[in-house]
Coordinates of C-alpha atoms in Angstrom, one line a residue:
X195 CA 98.5 -81.8 49.3
X196 CA 99.4 -84.0 46.4
X197 CA 98.1 -86.3 43.6
X198 CA 98.3 -90.0 43.1
X199 CA 97.3 -92.9 40.9
X200 CA 97.4 -96.7 41.0
X201 CA 97.1 -99.5 38.5
X202 CA 96.6 -103.3 38.9
X203 CA 95.7 -106.0 36.4
X204 CA 97.1 -104.2 33.3
X205 CA 99.7 -105.4 30.9
X206 CA 102.3 -102.8 32.2
X207 CA 101.2 -101.3 35.4
X208 CA 104.5 -99.5 36.0
X209 CA 104.4 -97.7 32.6
X210 CA 100.9 -96.4 33.3
X211 CA 102.1 -95.2 36.7
X212 CA 104.9 -93.3 35.1
X213 CA 102.5 -91.7 32.6
X214 CA 100.2 -90.7 35.6
X215 CA 103.1 -88.8 37.1
X216 CA 103.6 -86.9 33.9
X217 CA 99.9 -86.1 33.6
X218 CA 99.4 -85.0 37.2
X219 CA 102.9 -83.4 37.8
X220 CA 101.2 -80.0 38.6
X221 CA 99.7 -81.6 41.7
X222 CA 103.1 -82.4 43.1
X223 CA 106.0 -80.5 41.6
X224 CA 108.3 -81.3 44.6
X225 CA 108.6 -85.0 43.9
X226 CA 107.2 -87.6 41.6
X227 CA 107.8 -91.3 42.3
X228 CA 106.6 -94.7 41.2
X229 CA 106.8 -98.0 43.1
X230 CA 105.6 -101.4 41.8
X231 CA 105.6 -105.1 42.5
X232 CA 104.3 -107.8 40.3
X233 CA 100.7 -107.0 41.2
X234 CA 100.3 -103.2 41.4
X235 CA 102.0 -99.9 40.5
X236 CA 101.6 -96.8 42.7
X237 CA 102.4 -93.3 41.5
X238 CA 102.6 -90.2 43.6
X239 CA 103.1 -86.4 43.0
X240 CA 104.1 -84.5 46.1
X241 CA 103.6 -80.9 47.1
X242 CA 105.6 -80.6 50.3
X243 CA 103.6 -78.9 53.1
X244 CA 104.3 -80.9 56.3
X245 CA 107.7 -82.6 56.9
X246 CA 109.5 -81.2 53.9
X247 CA 112.3 -83.8 54.0
X248 CA 112.7 -86.6 51.5
X249 CA 111.8 -89.2 54.1
X250 CA 108.1 -88.2 53.7
X251 CA 108.2 -88.7 49.9
X252 CA 105.7 -91.2 48.6
X253 CA 104.8 -94.0 47.9
X254 CA 105.6 -94.3 51.6
X255 CA 106.5 -97.8 53.0
X256 CA 106.4 -99.1 56.5
X257 CA 106.3 -102.8 57.4
X258 CA 104.0 -104.7 55.1
X259 CA 102.2 -101.5 53.9
X260 CA 102.6 -98.9 51.2
X261 CA 100.5 -95.7 51.2
X262 CA 99.9 -92.9 48.6
X263 CA 98.1 -90.0 50.2
X264 CA 96.6 -86.7 49.1
X265 CA 95.5 -84.1 51.6
X266 CA 96.2 -83.0 55.2
X267 CA 95.3 -84.5 58.6
X268 CA 95.0 -81.5 60.8
X269 CA 94.9 -83.4 64.1
X270 CA 97.9 -85.6 63.1
X271 CA 100.0 -84.4 66.1
X272 CA 97.4 -85.5 68.6
X273 CA 96.9 -88.8 66.8
X274 CA 100.6 -89.4 66.7
X275 CA 100.9 -88.8 70.5
X276 CA 98.0 -91.2 71.0
X277 CA 99.7 -93.9 68.9
X278 CA 103.0 -93.5 70.8
X279 CA 101.3 -93.7 74.1
X280 CA 98.7 -96.4 73.5
X281 CA 100.4 -98.6 70.9
X282 CA 104.1 -97.7 71.4
X283 CA 104.5 -96.8 67.7
X284 CA 107.9 -95.5 66.6
X285 CA 107.7 -92.8 63.9
X286 CA 110.4 -92.3 61.3
X287 CA 108.9 -89.0 59.9
X288 CA 107.2 -85.9 61.4
X289 CA 104.5 -85.9 58.8
X290 CA 100.8 -86.8 58.7
X291 CA 101.1 -89.5 56.0
X292 CA 102.8 -91.9 58.4
X293 CA 100.2 -91.1 61.0
X294 CA 97.3 -91.9 58.6
X295 CA 99.0 -95.2 57.8
X296 CA 99.7 -96.1 61.4
X297 CA 96.1 -95.3 62.4
X298 CA 95.0 -97.8 59.8
X299 CA 97.5 -100.4 60.9
X300 CA 96.7 -100.1 64.5
X301 CA 92.9 -99.5 64.5
X302 CA 91.8 -100.6 61.1
X303 CA 89.1 -98.9 59.0
X304 CA 87.3 -97.5 62.0
X305 CA 90.3 -95.1 62.3
X306 CA 88.9 -93.2 59.3
X307 CA 86.4 -91.3 61.4
X308 CA 89.1 -90.1 63.7
X309 CA 90.9 -88.3 61.0
X310 CA 90.1 -84.5 60.9
X311 CA 91.1 -83.1 57.6
X312 CA 90.8 -83.5 53.9
X313 CA 92.1 -86.7 52.3
X314 CA 92.1 -89.4 49.7
X315 CA 94.5 -92.3 49.9
X316 CA 95.3 -95.8 48.9
X317 CA 96.9 -98.3 51.3
X318 CA 98.3 -101.6 49.9
X319 CA 99.2 -104.7 51.9
X320 CA 102.2 -106.2 50.2
X321 CA 101.6 -109.6 51.8
X322 CA 97.9 -110.1 51.2
X323 CA 97.6 -107.8 48.2
X324 CA 94.5 -106.2 49.7
X325 CA 94.0 -102.6 48.6
X326 CA 92.0 -100.0 50.5
X327 CA 90.9 -96.7 48.9
X328 CA 89.3 -94.0 51.1
X329 CA 87.9 -90.5 50.7
X330 CA 87.3 -87.8 53.4
X331 CA 84.0 -87.2 55.1
X332 CA 82.7 -84.4 52.7
X333 CA 84.6 -85.1 49.5
X334 CA 87.2 -82.2 49.7
X335 CA 89.8 -84.3 47.9
X336 CA 89.0 -86.2 44.7
X337 CA 89.3 -89.9 43.9
X338 CA 88.3 -91.4 40.5
X339 CA 88.3 -95.1 39.6
X340 CA 87.5 -97.3 36.7
X341 CA 87.5 -101.0 35.8
X342 CA 88.8 -102.1 32.4
X343 CA 88.7 -105.8 31.9
X344 CA 90.6 -107.4 34.8
X345 CA 92.3 -104.1 35.6
X346 CA 91.5 -101.5 38.3
X347 CA 92.8 -97.9 37.9
X348 CA 92.4 -95.0 40.3
X349 CA 93.7 -91.5 40.3
X350 CA 93.2 -87.9 41.6
X351 CA 92.2 -86.6 38.2
X352 CA 89.9 -87.9 35.5
X353 CA 92.3 -86.9 32.6
X354 CA 94.8 -89.5 33.8
X355 CA 92.3 -92.4 33.5
X356 CA 91.1 -91.2 30.1
X357 CA 94.5 -91.9 28.7
X358 CA 94.3 -95.7 29.6
X359 CA 94.1 -98.1 26.7
X360 CA 90.6 -99.5 26.5
X361 CA 89.0 -96.7 28.5
X362 CA 85.3 -96.5 27.6
X363 CA 84.5 -93.0 26.4
X364 CA 80.7 -93.6 26.3
X365 CA 79.0 -90.5 27.7
X366 CA 76.8 -91.2 30.8
X367 CA 73.4 -89.5 29.9
X368 CA 72.6 -88.4 33.5
X369 CA 76.0 -86.8 34.0
X370 CA 75.6 -84.9 30.7
X371 CA 72.1 -83.7 31.7
X372 CA 73.4 -82.7 35.1
X373 CA 76.2 -80.7 33.5
X374 CA 73.7 -78.8 31.5
X375 CA 71.2 -78.3 34.3
X376 CA 73.6 -77.3 37.1
X377 CA 76.8 -76.5 35.1
X378 CA 78.5 -79.3 37.1
X379 CA 78.1 -83.1 37.4
X380 CA 76.1 -84.3 40.4
X381 CA 76.4 -87.7 42.2
X382 CA 79.3 -90.2 42.0
X383 CA 79.1 -90.7 38.3
X384 CA 81.7 -89.1 36.0
X385 CA 80.9 -88.0 32.5
X386 CA 81.9 -91.4 31.3
X387 CA 79.7 -94.5 31.7
X388 CA 82.2 -96.8 33.4
X389 CA 84.2 -94.3 35.4
X390 CA 83.2 -93.2 38.9
X391 CA 84.1 -91.1 41.9
X392 CA 84.5 -92.8 45.3
X393 CA 81.7 -91.2 47.4
X394 CA 82.6 -88.9 50.3
X395 CA 82.7 -90.7 53.6
X396 CA 83.3 -94.1 51.9
X397 CA 86.1 -96.6 51.5
X398 CA 86.7 -99.3 48.9
X399 CA 88.2 -102.7 49.6
X400 CA 89.7 -104.3 46.5
X401 CA 90.6 -107.9 46.8
X402 CA 93.2 -109.9 44.7
X403 CA 90.3 -111.9 43.1
X404 CA 89.0 -108.5 41.8
X405 CA 86.1 -108.3 44.2
X406 CA 85.2 -104.8 45.1
X407 CA 83.4 -103.6 48.2
X408 CA 82.4 -99.9 48.7
X409 CA 81.3 -99.1 52.3
X410 CA 80.1 -96.0 53.9
X411 CA 82.0 -95.1 57.1
X412 CA 80.5 -91.7 57.8
X413 CA 77.0 -90.2 57.4
X414 CA 76.1 -86.8 58.8
X415 CA 73.0 -87.3 61.0
X416 CA 70.6 -84.8 62.4
X417 CA 71.3 -84.4 66.1
X418 CA 69.7 -82.1 68.6
X419 CA 72.2 -80.4 70.8
X420 CA 70.8 -79.9 74.3
X421 CA 73.2 -77.0 74.9
X422 CA 71.6 -75.1 71.9
X423 CA 68.6 -73.9 73.8
X424 CA 69.5 -70.2 73.5
X425 CA 71.1 -67.9 71.0
X426 CA 73.9 -67.1 73.4
X427 CA 74.8 -70.7 73.9
X428 CA 74.9 -71.4 70.1
X429 CA 77.0 -68.3 69.4
X430 CA 79.5 -69.2 72.1
X431 CA 79.9 -72.8 70.9
X432 CA 80.2 -71.9 67.2
X433 CA 82.7 -69.2 68.1
X434 CA 85.0 -71.6 69.9
X435 CA 84.5 -74.3 67.3
X436 CA 85.4 -72.0 64.3
X437 CA 88.4 -70.6 66.2
X438 CA 89.7 -74.1 66.9
X439 CA 89.2 -75.2 63.3
X440 CA 91.1 -72.2 61.8
X441 CA 94.0 -72.8 64.3
X442 CA 94.1 -76.5 63.2
X443 CA 94.2 -75.4 59.5
X444 CA 97.3 -73.3 60.2
X445 CA 99.4 -76.4 60.9
X446 CA 102.2 -76.5 58.2
X447 CA 105.9 -76.3 57.7
X448 CA 105.5 -73.6 55.1
X449 CA 103.7 -70.2 55.5
X450 CA 99.9 -70.2 55.2
X451 CA 98.2 -67.4 53.4
X452 CA 94.5 -66.5 52.8
X453 CA 92.0 -65.5 50.2
X454 CA 90.4 -62.2 51.1
X455 CA 87.3 -61.1 49.3
X456 CA 86.3 -58.5 51.9
X457 CA 83.2 -60.6 52.7
X458 CA 82.2 -62.2 56.0
X459 CA 83.7 -65.7 55.5
X460 CA 87.2 -64.9 54.2
X461 CA 87.5 -61.9 56.4
X462 CA 86.8 -63.9 59.5
X463 CA 89.2 -66.6 58.5
X464 CA 92.0 -64.1 57.7
X465 CA 91.6 -62.2 61.0
X466 CA 91.7 -65.4 63.0
X467 CA 94.5 -66.9 60.9
X468 CA 96.7 -63.9 61.7
X469 CA 96.8 -65.0 65.3
X470 CA 98.9 -67.9 64.2
X471 CA 100.8 -66.1 61.4
X472 CA 101.4 -62.4 62.2
X473 CA 102.9 -61.9 58.7
X474 CA 99.8 -63.3 57.0
X475 CA 99.5 -62.4 53.3
X476 CA 96.1 -62.1 51.7
X477 CA 94.9 -62.2 48.1
X478 CA 91.9 -60.4 46.4
X479 CA 90.5 -60.5 42.9
X480 CA 89.4 -57.3 41.1
X481 CA 87.8 -56.8 37.7
X482 CA 88.5 -54.3 35.0
X483 CA 86.5 -51.0 34.6
X484 CA 85.4 -52.1 31.1
X485 CA 83.8 -55.3 32.4
X486 CA 82.1 -53.3 35.3
X487 CA 80.4 -51.1 32.7
X488 CA 78.5 -54.1 31.4
X489 CA 78.0 -56.1 34.6
X490 CA 77.9 -54.7 38.1
X491 CA 80.6 -56.5 40.1
X492 CA 81.1 -56.5 43.9
X493 CA 83.6 -54.0 45.3
X494 CA 85.7 -56.7 46.9
X495 CA 89.0 -54.9 46.5
X496 CA 87.6 -51.9 48.4
X497 CA 86.4 -53.9 51.4
X498 CA 89.4 -56.1 51.4
X499 CA 91.8 -53.1 51.4
X500 CA 89.9 -51.6 54.3
X501 CA 90.3 -54.8 56.3
X502 CA 94.0 -55.2 55.3
X503 CA 94.7 -51.6 56.5
X504 CA 93.0 -52.2 59.8
X505 CA 94.6 -55.6 60.6
X506 CA 98.0 -55.2 58.9
X507 CA 97.8 -57.9 56.3
X508 CA 100.4 -58.2 53.6
X509 CA 97.8 -57.6 51.0
X510 CA 97.8 -58.4 47.3
X511 CA 95.2 -57.4 44.6
X512 CA 95.1 -59.4 41.3
X513 CA 93.0 -57.9 38.5
X514 CA 91.2 -60.4 36.2
X515 CA 92.5 -59.5 32.8
X516 CA 92.6 -62.9 31.2
X517 CA 92.8 -63.7 27.6
X518 CA 89.6 -65.5 28.0
X519 CA 89.6 -66.9 24.5
X520 CA 92.9 -68.6 25.1
X521 CA 92.3 -69.4 28.8
X522 CA 88.9 -71.1 28.5
X523 CA 90.1 -74.3 26.7
X524 CA 93.0 -74.6 29.1
X525 CA 90.6 -74.3 32.0
X526 CA 88.2 -77.0 30.6
X527 CA 91.2 -79.3 30.4
X528 CA 92.2 -78.5 33.9
X529 CA 88.8 -79.1 35.4
X530 CA 88.3 -82.6 34.1
X531 CA 84.5 -82.1 33.8
X532 CA 82.4 -79.5 31.9
X533 CA 82.1 -77.1 34.8
X534 CA 80.6 -73.8 33.6
X535 CA 81.4 -71.6 36.6
X536 CA 83.9 -68.8 35.8
X537 CA 84.9 -68.8 39.5
X538 CA 87.3 -71.6 38.5
X539 CA 89.2 -69.0 36.4
X540 CA 89.4 -66.6 39.4
X541 CA 90.7 -69.4 41.6
X542 CA 93.4 -70.4 39.2
X543 CA 94.5 -66.7 38.6
X544 CA 94.7 -65.9 42.3
X545 CA 96.5 -69.2 43.1
X546 CA 99.0 -68.7 40.3
X547 CA 99.7 -65.2 41.5
X548 CA 100.2 -66.5 45.0
X549 CA 102.4 -69.3 43.8
X550 CA 104.6 -66.9 41.9
X551 CA 105.3 -65.2 45.2
X552 CA 106.3 -68.5 46.8
X553 CA 102.9 -69.3 48.5
X554 CA 102.0 -73.0 48.7
X555 CA 98.9 -72.8 51.0
X556 CA 95.8 -70.6 50.9
X557 CA 92.8 -70.6 53.3
X558 CA 89.3 -70.2 51.8
X559 CA 86.0 -69.3 53.3
X560 CA 84.2 -71.9 51.2
X561 CA 81.5 -73.9 53.0
X562 CA 80.2 -71.2 55.3
X563 CA 77.2 -70.3 53.0
X564 CA 76.2 -73.9 52.8
X565 CA 76.1 -74.7 56.5
X566 CA 75.2 -71.3 57.9
X567 CA 72.5 -70.4 55.3
X568 CA 74.2 -67.6 53.4
X569 CA 73.1 -68.0 49.7
X570 CA 70.5 -65.7 48.2
X571 CA 68.8 -68.7 46.6
X572 CA 68.3 -70.2 50.0
X573 CA 66.5 -67.1 51.1
X574 CA 64.6 -66.9 47.8
X575 CA 63.2 -70.4 48.4
X576 CA 61.8 -69.4 51.8
X577 CA 60.3 -66.3 50.2
X578 CA 58.7 -68.3 47.4
X579 CA 57.1 -70.6 50.0
X580 CA 55.5 -67.5 51.6
X581 CA 54.6 -66.1 48.2
X582 CA 52.7 -69.3 47.3
X583 CA 50.3 -68.5 50.2
X584 CA 49.1 -65.3 48.6
X585 CA 45.9 -65.2 46.6
X586 CA 46.1 -66.6 43.1
X587 CA 45.4 -63.3 41.3
X588 CA 48.4 -61.6 43.0
X589 CA 50.7 -64.5 42.1
X590 CA 49.5 -64.4 38.5
X591 CA 50.0 -60.6 38.2
X592 CA 53.5 -60.8 39.6
X593 CA 54.5 -63.5 37.2
X594 CA 53.1 -61.7 34.2
X595 CA 54.8 -58.4 35.2
X596 CA 58.1 -60.2 35.6
X597 CA 57.8 -61.8 32.1
X598 CA 57.7 -58.3 30.6
X599 CA 60.8 -57.0 32.2
X600 CA 64.1 -56.8 30.2
X601 CA 67.4 -58.2 31.5
X602 CA 69.5 -55.6 29.7
X603 CA 68.9 -51.8 29.1
X604 CA 71.2 -50.0 26.8
X605 CA 73.7 -52.8 26.8
X606 CA 74.0 -52.9 30.6
X607 CA 72.6 -55.6 32.8
X608 CA 69.3 -54.9 34.5
X609 CA 69.6 -56.8 37.8
X610 CA 66.1 -56.4 39.0
X611 CA 64.7 -57.9 35.7
X612 CA 67.0 -60.9 36.1
X613 CA 66.1 -61.4 39.7
X614 CA 62.3 -61.1 39.1
X615 CA 62.4 -63.6 36.2
X616 CA 64.4 -66.0 38.3
X617 CA 62.2 -65.7 41.4
X618 CA 59.0 -66.3 39.5
X619 CA 60.5 -69.4 37.9
X620 CA 60.6 -70.9 41.4
X621 CA 57.1 -70.3 42.7
X622 CA 54.2 -72.8 42.7
X623 CA 56.5 -75.8 43.1
X624 CA 57.1 -78.2 46.1
X625 CA 60.0 -77.2 48.3
X626 CA 62.5 -79.7 46.8
X627 CA 61.8 -78.7 43.2
X628 CA 61.7 -75.0 44.1
X629 CA 65.2 -75.4 45.6
X630 CA 66.5 -77.4 42.7
X631 CA 65.2 -74.7 40.3
X632 CA 67.0 -72.0 42.3
X633 CA 70.3 -73.2 41.1
X634 CA 69.3 -74.9 37.8
X635 CA 69.5 -73.3 34.5
X636 CA 66.5 -75.1 33.0
X637 CA 63.1 -76.4 33.9
X638 CA 62.6 -80.1 33.1
X639 CA 60.5 -79.0 30.1
X640 CA 63.4 -76.8 28.8
X641 CA 65.9 -79.6 29.3
X642 CA 63.7 -81.9 27.2
X643 CA 63.7 -79.3 24.5
X644 CA 67.4 -78.9 24.7
X645 CA 68.6 -82.5 24.5
X646 CA 68.1 -85.3 22.0
X647 CA 65.7 -88.2 23.0
X648 CA 68.5 -90.5 24.1
X649 CA 69.4 -88.0 26.8
X650 CA 65.8 -87.0 27.8
X651 CA 65.4 -90.3 29.5
X652 CA 67.9 -89.3 32.2
X653 CA 65.9 -86.2 33.3
X654 CA 63.6 -88.1 35.7
X655 CA 66.7 -89.7 37.4
X656 CA 68.1 -86.2 37.9
X657 CA 64.9 -85.0 39.5
X658 CA 64.7 -88.1 41.7
X659 CA 68.3 -87.7 42.9
X660 CA 67.6 -84.2 44.1
X661 CA 64.3 -85.2 45.7
X662 CA 65.9 -88.1 47.5
X663 CA 68.7 -86.0 49.0
X664 CA 66.5 -83.1 49.9
X665 CA 63.9 -85.3 51.7
X666 CA 66.4 -87.7 53.3
X667 CA 67.1 -85.6 56.5
X668 CA 66.0 -82.7 58.6
X669 CA 62.4 -83.1 57.8
X670 CA 60.4 -80.3 59.4
X671 CA 63.3 -77.9 59.2
X672 CA 63.3 -76.4 55.6
X673 CA 66.4 -74.3 56.3
X674 CA 68.5 -77.3 57.3
X675 CA 67.1 -79.4 54.4
X676 CA 68.5 -76.8 52.1
X677 CA 71.8 -76.7 53.9
X678 CA 72.2 -80.4 53.8
X679 CA 71.3 -80.5 50.1
X680 CA 74.0 -78.0 49.4
X681 CA 76.6 -80.1 51.3
X682 CA 75.7 -83.1 49.3
X683 CA 75.3 -81.5 45.9
X684 CA 76.3 -77.9 45.3
X685 CA 79.4 -77.8 47.5
X686 CA 80.6 -81.3 46.5
X687 CA 79.8 -81.2 42.8
X688 CA 80.8 -77.6 42.1
X689 CA 82.8 -75.7 44.7
X690 CA 85.1 -78.4 46.0
X691 CA 85.6 -79.8 42.5
X692 CA 86.7 -76.6 40.7
X693 CA 88.7 -75.4 43.7
X694 CA 90.8 -78.6 43.8
X695 CA 91.5 -78.7 40.1
X696 CA 92.1 -75.0 39.6
X697 CA 94.3 -74.6 42.7
X698 CA 96.3 -77.7 42.1
X699 CA 96.9 -76.7 38.5
X700 CA 98.8 -73.8 40.0
X701 CA 100.5 -76.2 42.5
X702 CA 98.8 -74.5 45.5
X703 CA 96.9 -76.2 48.4
X704 CA 93.6 -74.6 49.3
X705 CA 92.3 -75.4 52.9
X706 CA 88.7 -74.9 53.9
X707 CA 88.3 -74.4 57.7
X708 CA 84.5 -74.3 57.5
X709 CA 84.4 -77.7 55.7
X710 CA 85.7 -79.3 58.8
X711 CA 84.0 -82.4 60.3
X712 CA 83.6 -80.8 63.8
X713 CA 82.4 -77.4 62.4
X714 CA 79.9 -79.0 60.1
X715 CA 78.5 -81.2 62.7
X716 CA 78.1 -78.3 65.1
X717 CA 76.6 -76.0 62.4
X718 CA 74.0 -78.7 61.4
X719 CA 72.8 -78.9 65.0
X720 CA 71.7 -75.2 64.9
X721 CA 67.9 -75.0 64.4
X722 CA 67.0 -73.4 61.1
X723 CA 65.1 -70.6 62.9
X724 CA 68.5 -69.4 64.2
X725 CA 70.3 -69.6 60.9
X726 CA 68.0 -66.9 59.4
X727 CA 66.7 -64.8 62.3
X728 CA 65.0 -61.4 62.1
X729 CA 65.3 -61.7 58.3
X730 CA 69.1 -61.9 58.6
X731 CA 70.7 -64.8 56.8
X732 CA 73.8 -66.4 58.3
X733 CA 72.7 -64.9 61.6
X734 CA 74.7 -67.0 64.0
X735 CA 78.0 -66.7 62.1
X736 CA 77.5 -62.9 61.8
X737 CA 77.0 -62.7 65.6
X738 CA 80.2 -64.7 66.1
X739 CA 82.0 -62.4 63.7
X740 CA 81.0 -59.3 65.7
X741 CA 83.8 -60.3 68.2
X742 CA 86.4 -59.9 65.5
X743 CA 85.2 -57.8 62.5
X744 CA 83.8 -54.4 61.9
X745 CA 80.0 -54.4 61.1
X746 CA 80.7 -52.8 57.7
X747 CA 82.2 -56.1 56.7
X748 CA 79.8 -58.4 58.5
X749 CA 76.7 -56.8 57.2
X750 CA 77.7 -55.7 53.7
X751 CA 75.5 -57.1 50.9
X752 CA 76.2 -60.7 49.8
X753 CA 78.7 -60.8 46.9
X754 CA 79.4 -63.8 44.8
X755 CA 82.9 -65.0 44.0
X756 CA 82.3 -64.7 40.3
X757 CA 83.5 -63.2 37.1
X758 CA 82.0 -60.8 34.5
X759 CA 80.5 -63.6 32.5
X760 CA 77.8 -61.4 30.9
X761 CA 80.5 -59.0 29.6
X762 CA 82.6 -61.9 28.3
X763 CA 79.7 -63.6 26.5
X764 CA 78.6 -60.3 24.8
X765 CA 82.1 -59.2 23.9
X766 CA 85.2 -61.4 24.2
X767 CA 83.5 -64.7 23.7
X768 CA 81.0 -63.7 21.0
X769 CA 83.0 -65.1 18.2
X770 CA 83.6 -68.3 20.1
X771 CA 79.9 -68.7 20.8
X772 CA 79.1 -68.4 17.1
X773 CA 81.8 -70.9 16.2
X774 CA 81.3 -73.6 18.9
X775 CA 77.5 -73.4 18.9
X776 CA 77.0 -73.2 15.1
X777 CA 74.3 -75.4 13.5
X778 CA 77.0 -77.5 11.9
X779 CA 78.8 -78.2 15.2
X780 CA 75.7 -78.9 17.2
X781 CA 74.2 -81.2 14.6
X782 CA 77.4 -83.1 14.1
X783 CA 77.7 -83.7 17.8
X784 CA 74.2 -85.1 17.9
X785 CA 73.4 -84.4 21.5
X786 CA 71.6 -81.0 21.6
X787 CA 68.8 -79.6 19.5
X788 CA 70.1 -76.6 17.5
X789 CA 66.8 -74.8 17.6
X790 CA 66.8 -74.6 21.4
X791 CA 70.5 -73.5 21.4
X792 CA 69.8 -70.8 18.8
X793 CA 66.9 -69.4 20.8
X794 CA 69.1 -69.2 24.0
X795 CA 71.7 -67.1 22.1
X796 CA 69.1 -64.9 20.3
X797 CA 67.1 -64.1 23.4
X798 CA 70.3 -63.2 25.3
X799 CA 71.5 -60.9 22.6
X800 CA 68.2 -59.1 22.4
X801 CA 68.1 -58.6 26.1
X802 CA 64.8 -60.6 26.5
X803 CA 66.4 -63.3 28.7
X804 CA 69.6 -63.5 30.7
X805 CA 71.1 -66.7 29.2
X806 CA 74.8 -65.8 29.6
X807 CA 75.6 -68.6 32.0
X808 CA 73.7 -71.2 29.9
X809 CA 75.7 -70.1 26.8
X810 CA 79.0 -70.2 28.8
X811 CA 78.2 -73.7 29.9
X812 CA 77.3 -74.8 26.3
X813 CA 80.7 -73.6 24.9
X814 CA 82.4 -75.2 27.9
X815 CA 80.7 -78.4 27.1
X816 CA 81.7 -78.3 23.4
X817 CA 85.3 -77.6 24.4
X818 CA 85.2 -80.5 26.8
X819 CA 84.0 -82.8 24.0
X820 CA 86.9 -81.7 21.9
X821 CA 89.4 -82.3 24.7
X822 CA 88.1 -85.5 26.2
X823 CA 86.3 -87.2 23.3
X824 CA 87.9 -85.9 20.1
X825 CA 91.3 -85.2 21.6

């Protein structure tokens, strides 16, 4: 797990590479190096996980090639044996970087689909000056790039490219509207007009004459598995597939630890990981009693402790007591993009605590909800489709009643009121739009009221992007349409993004065994009717888990990996809200309509609407402007 950057066509490529090493040093505290010729400069920051020796430092050279690599190839030992047997390759390291390079040298770009893992890399041919950039199948590891005049620059983090002389800081309207609507940036566009993310499952060829080709090498396709004709067959196959993936993800020359929320996904991973590491340490987040008075938070620490006692984990509980006023600007800088999900703060805190104890690698249960149908909003979308079949007067009465419900009573959150208002905002829409609204903060009409005319024009493009992804695959299976949309949007744009930036800011690698090429392909072969069965979401994974976990863990209510955001907005961050979202600030920025912002704040404070997350995203956005635009 590392970071890298490259520069070609600039006045001083090598100086830019040295600056990139300073900017991204947190990604690789074990070694930072630069290599350059007259054409290109490559920078690398190393976090040593596999083959800890200096021989695996990067940029790594062999023959005519140099490689800079970020990630892990979990099947590298099998590929190494294949290369030794079939191609008589001699290896000078015991790491996966050399294997990735030799796979490219021996098999070309078709080798990318044989790599099981998370990766982004650049391979440079010193003779031909051809450059290849590649990103893993599902976008676990980041890769930004931009063209400035005759120069190409690429890096693991956006903040590195923003420092380039001549970087275009023009805001991309669709990215901004996306950040408001979702609290993260969808698609392959960054927040800046001329800066992009290499899409997952793609590679770029960059030629010495500055021609650029971006090619898809992988695309998840709906495939019917003939073996999946019975519940028992599906459970057996998924069980062995998940076990194999977790075993693969334990490959390392340093100890591997695990997140443990006490929920299904992290608990299953932790229990299976202990087979490979009997001394497994686990880490859980807890919240203060004060915050719990305002906002009911899941009892993660209770369930996690029960599991730790039963299975003998070396268990650690970290209470979230951040100075949120100080920490939020730092987190905005860390995340590169205006991501308004406080889970990023949780991730950083838990990774920092683990790192302070010497931990370099943590396993996460991320991805299971996306592919096995575990989110409440997924189930709510199915319920809304059924609700739409009821007589009109019943639908109207329900919507009217929900509009009268408060979201706070006596200063405490009223969860039923929030849920009712949310549910009735979904009904009477087509499936794609219903699902989009389930994780959007605004309707299209509300977005138009919020942003100035120059940004309103991007709203139709945002809707079309979602419709295109939702309707592209798995037609006739609404459950898997939602799962596939989550893979392409929610998981990619939010969860993987904040996890990479927050964990690497603490110099910790987070591995995601459920976001494994083989696991995802198997999971997406399961018919939707088995993913939610007998009204039980994530049915197949829960049946798999019955072989390993107590039912009190498997069937506990779904709990989000969140933070007490409503408490923060009403207390700790109240002054920051008034400062950053004042009329003067909003009108000077010239992007949002102050009247709409004022109404969001007033409705939230009166308890009429639950707008805490919208307000949190708005202050995140203003802090991002100050960091990346105003500097």
